[in-house]
mmCIF file of C-alpha atoms in Angstrom:
data_model
loop_
_atom_site.group_PDB
_atom_site.id
_atom_site.type_symbol
_atom_site.label_atom_id
_atom_site.label_comp_id
_atom_site.label_asym_id
_atom_site.label_seq_id
_atom_site.Cartn_x
_atom_site.Cartn_y
_atom_site.Cartn_z
ATOM 1 C CA GLN A 727 -2.094 40.413 -20.515
ATOM 2 C CA GLY A 728 -5.583 39.291 -21.413
ATOM 3 C CA GLN A 729 -8.786 40.115 -19.626
ATOM 4 C CA LEU A 730 -11.978 38.411 -18.491
ATOM 5 C CA VAL A 731 -15.353 39.967 -19.165
ATOM 6 C CA GLU A 732 -18.330 38.581 -17.297
ATOM 7 C CA SER A 733 -22.041 39.207 -17.552
ATOM 8 C CA GLY A 734 -25.417 37.778 -16.625
ATOM 9 C CA GLY A 735 -25.966 39.105 -13.128
ATOM 10 C CA GLY A 736 -29.144 40.807 -12.038
ATOM 11 C CA SER A 737 -32.003 40.798 -9.553
ATOM 12 C CA VAL A 738 -34.299 37.799 -9.174
ATOM 13 C CA GLN A 739 -36.765 36.366 -6.697
ATOM 14 C CA ALA A 740 -35.880 33.371 -4.549
ATOM 15 C CA GLY A 741 -36.258 30.152 -6.509
ATOM 16 C CA GLU A 742 -35.490 31.739 -9.869
ATOM 17 C CA SER A 743 -32.470 31.218 -12.097
ATOM 18 C CA LEU A 744 -29.626 33.140 -13.676
ATOM 19 C CA ARG A 745 -26.819 32.234 -16.055
ATOM 20 C CA LEU A 746 -23.439 33.911 -15.767
ATOM 21 C CA SER A 747 -20.950 34.086 -18.636
ATOM 22 C CA CYS A 748 -17.211 34.727 -18.519
ATOM 23 C CA SER A 749 -15.137 35.216 -21.660
ATOM 24 C CA ALA A 750 -11.372 35.602 -22.013
ATOM 25 C CA SER A 751 -10.174 38.144 -24.555
ATOM 26 C CA GLY A 752 -7.095 40.128 -25.506
ATOM 27 C CA SER A 753 -3.687 38.476 -25.347
ATOM 28 C CA ILE A 754 -3.602 34.746 -26.033
ATOM 29 C CA PHE A 755 -2.653 32.667 -23.009
ATOM 30 C CA SER A 756 -3.068 29.108 -21.788
ATOM 31 C CA ILE A 757 -6.018 28.584 -19.440
ATOM 32 C CA ASP A 758 -6.224 25.453 -17.299
ATOM 33 C CA VAL A 759 -9.131 26.318 -15.000
ATOM 34 C CA MET A 760 -12.058 28.727 -15.134
ATOM 35 C CA GLY A 761 -14.693 29.345 -12.521
ATOM 36 C CA TRP A 762 -16.338 31.734 -10.091
ATOM 37 C CA TYR A 763 -15.855 33.028 -6.602
ATOM 38 C CA ARG A 764 -18.453 35.143 -4.810
ATOM 39 C CA GLN A 765 -18.208 37.742 -2.076
ATOM 40 C CA ALA A 766 -21.038 39.037 0.066
ATOM 41 C CA PRO A 767 -20.673 42.244 2.113
ATOM 42 C CA GLY A 768 -18.551 41.670 5.212
ATOM 43 C CA LYS A 769 -17.678 38.106 4.226
ATOM 44 C CA PRO A 770 -14.579 36.563 2.644
ATOM 45 C CA ARG A 771 -14.509 35.600 -0.995
ATOM 46 C CA GLU A 772 -15.463 31.928 -1.431
ATOM 47 C CA LEU A 773 -15.100 29.476 -4.293
ATOM 48 C CA VAL A 774 -18.405 28.615 -5.954
ATOM 49 C CA ALA A 775 -17.372 26.380 -8.859
ATOM 50 C CA GLY A 776 -14.461 25.558 -11.124
ATOM 51 C CA ILE A 777 -13.917 23.572 -14.304
ATOM 52 C CA ILE A 778 -10.652 22.152 -15.641
ATOM 53 C CA ASN A 779 -9.758 21.724 -19.325
ATOM 54 C CA ASN A 780 -10.609 18.013 -19.217
ATOM 55 C CA GLY A 781 -14.123 18.783 -18.004
ATOM 56 C CA SER A 782 -13.636 17.899 -14.352
ATOM 57 C CA THR A 783 -15.700 20.161 -12.089
ATOM 58 C CA ASN A 784 -15.788 21.157 -8.454
ATOM 59 C CA TYR A 785 -18.562 22.891 -6.502
ATOM 60 C CA ALA A 786 -19.080 24.382 -3.095
ATOM 61 C CA ASP A 787 -21.200 22.012 -1.020
ATOM 62 C CA SER A 788 -23.904 24.653 -0.701
ATOM 63 C CA VAL A 789 -24.539 24.805 -4.466
ATOM 64 C CA LYS A 790 -24.215 21.143 -5.459
ATOM 65 C CA GLY A 791 -27.277 19.970 -7.342
ATOM 66 C CA ARG A 792 -28.394 23.507 -8.161
ATOM 67 C CA PHE A 793 -25.481 25.118 -10.033
ATOM 68 C CA THR A 794 -23.835 23.765 -13.184
ATOM 69 C CA ILE A 795 -20.577 25.042 -14.642
ATOM 70 C CA SER A 796 -19.642 24.421 -18.262
ATOM 71 C CA ARG A 797 -16.938 25.587 -20.635
ATOM 72 C CA ASP A 798 -16.473 26.205 -24.346
ATOM 73 C CA ASN A 799 -12.709 25.912 -24.788
ATOM 74 C CA GLY A 800 -12.826 27.084 -28.397
ATOM 75 C CA LYS A 801 -14.427 30.347 -27.315
ATOM 76 C CA ASN A 802 -12.472 30.615 -24.041
ATOM 77 C CA THR A 803 -15.801 31.067 -22.329
ATOM 78 C CA ALA A 804 -17.291 29.569 -19.174
ATOM 79 C CA TYR A 805 -20.910 29.528 -18.054
ATOM 80 C CA LEU A 806 -22.483 29.134 -14.636
ATOM 81 C CA GLN A 807 -26.138 28.110 -14.640
ATOM 82 C CA MET A 808 -27.624 28.905 -11.241
ATOM 83 C CA THR A 809 -31.052 27.541 -10.338
ATOM 84 C CA SER A 810 -33.236 27.710 -7.224
ATOM 85 C CA LEU A 811 -31.366 30.780 -6.043
ATOM 86 C CA LYS A 812 -31.526 31.670 -2.355
ATOM 87 C CA PRO A 813 -31.425 35.123 -0.722
ATOM 88 C CA GLU A 814 -28.207 34.255 1.121
ATOM 89 C CA GLU A 815 -26.508 33.831 -2.262
ATOM 90 C CA THR A 816 -26.739 37.561 -2.895
ATOM 91 C CA ALA A 817 -23.154 38.577 -3.657
ATOM 92 C CA VAL A 818 -20.771 39.897 -6.257
ATOM 93 C CA TYR A 819 -19.697 36.971 -8.407
ATOM 94 C CA TYR A 820 -16.144 37.110 -9.778
ATOM 95 C CA CYS A 821 -15.015 34.941 -12.664
ATOM 96 C CA TYR A 822 -11.429 33.706 -12.700
ATOM 97 C CA ALA A 823 -9.054 32.034 -15.134
ATOM 98 C CA ASP A 824 -5.884 30.244 -14.047
ATOM 99 C CA GLY A 825 -3.154 29.066 -16.407
ATOM 100 C CA GLU A 826 -0.027 30.856 -17.535
ATOM 101 C CA TYR A 827 -1.164 33.522 -15.085
ATOM 102 C CA PHE A 828 -4.212 34.304 -12.981
ATOM 103 C CA LEU A 829 -6.974 36.718 -14.006
ATOM 104 C CA TRP A 830 -10.076 38.050 -12.291
ATOM 105 C CA GLY A 831 -13.195 39.232 -14.044
ATOM 106 C CA GLN A 832 -14.679 42.597 -13.114
ATOM 107 C CA GLY A 833 -17.471 41.070 -11.038
ATOM 108 C CA THR A 834 -21.212 40.986 -11.558
ATOM 109 C CA GLN A 835 -23.865 41.622 -8.912
ATOM 110 C CA VAL A 836 -26.405 38.898 -8.158
ATOM 111 C CA THR A 837 -29.284 39.927 -5.904
ATOM 112 C CA VAL A 838 -31.844 37.371 -4.727
ATOM 113 C CA SER A 839 -34.952 38.706 -2.995
ATOM 114 C CA SER A 840 -37.174 36.682 -0.683
#
């Protein structure tokens, strides 16, 4: 099977921005949807954003207007631009790809300090 490699996490102050990247590599497979979930300590994993092959997007209500997901189908890569970050959005962010089969990225830590 293929794999997803994600990057771009780090530590920022409240109100600052980060961009996450997620790239599919290895075995060739059909991908219909890419996006991110996030999981904070002691909380369930929640969907943040997703993007379908035709460009249609979906966002958690809490991030609408601040986060933008995009996709480069030729590179099998998705990007999540996160602006005006809030301390409560501190979490591990996990990329996913869904198509022939489902894959998780390895996760990247995002820490937002007040």
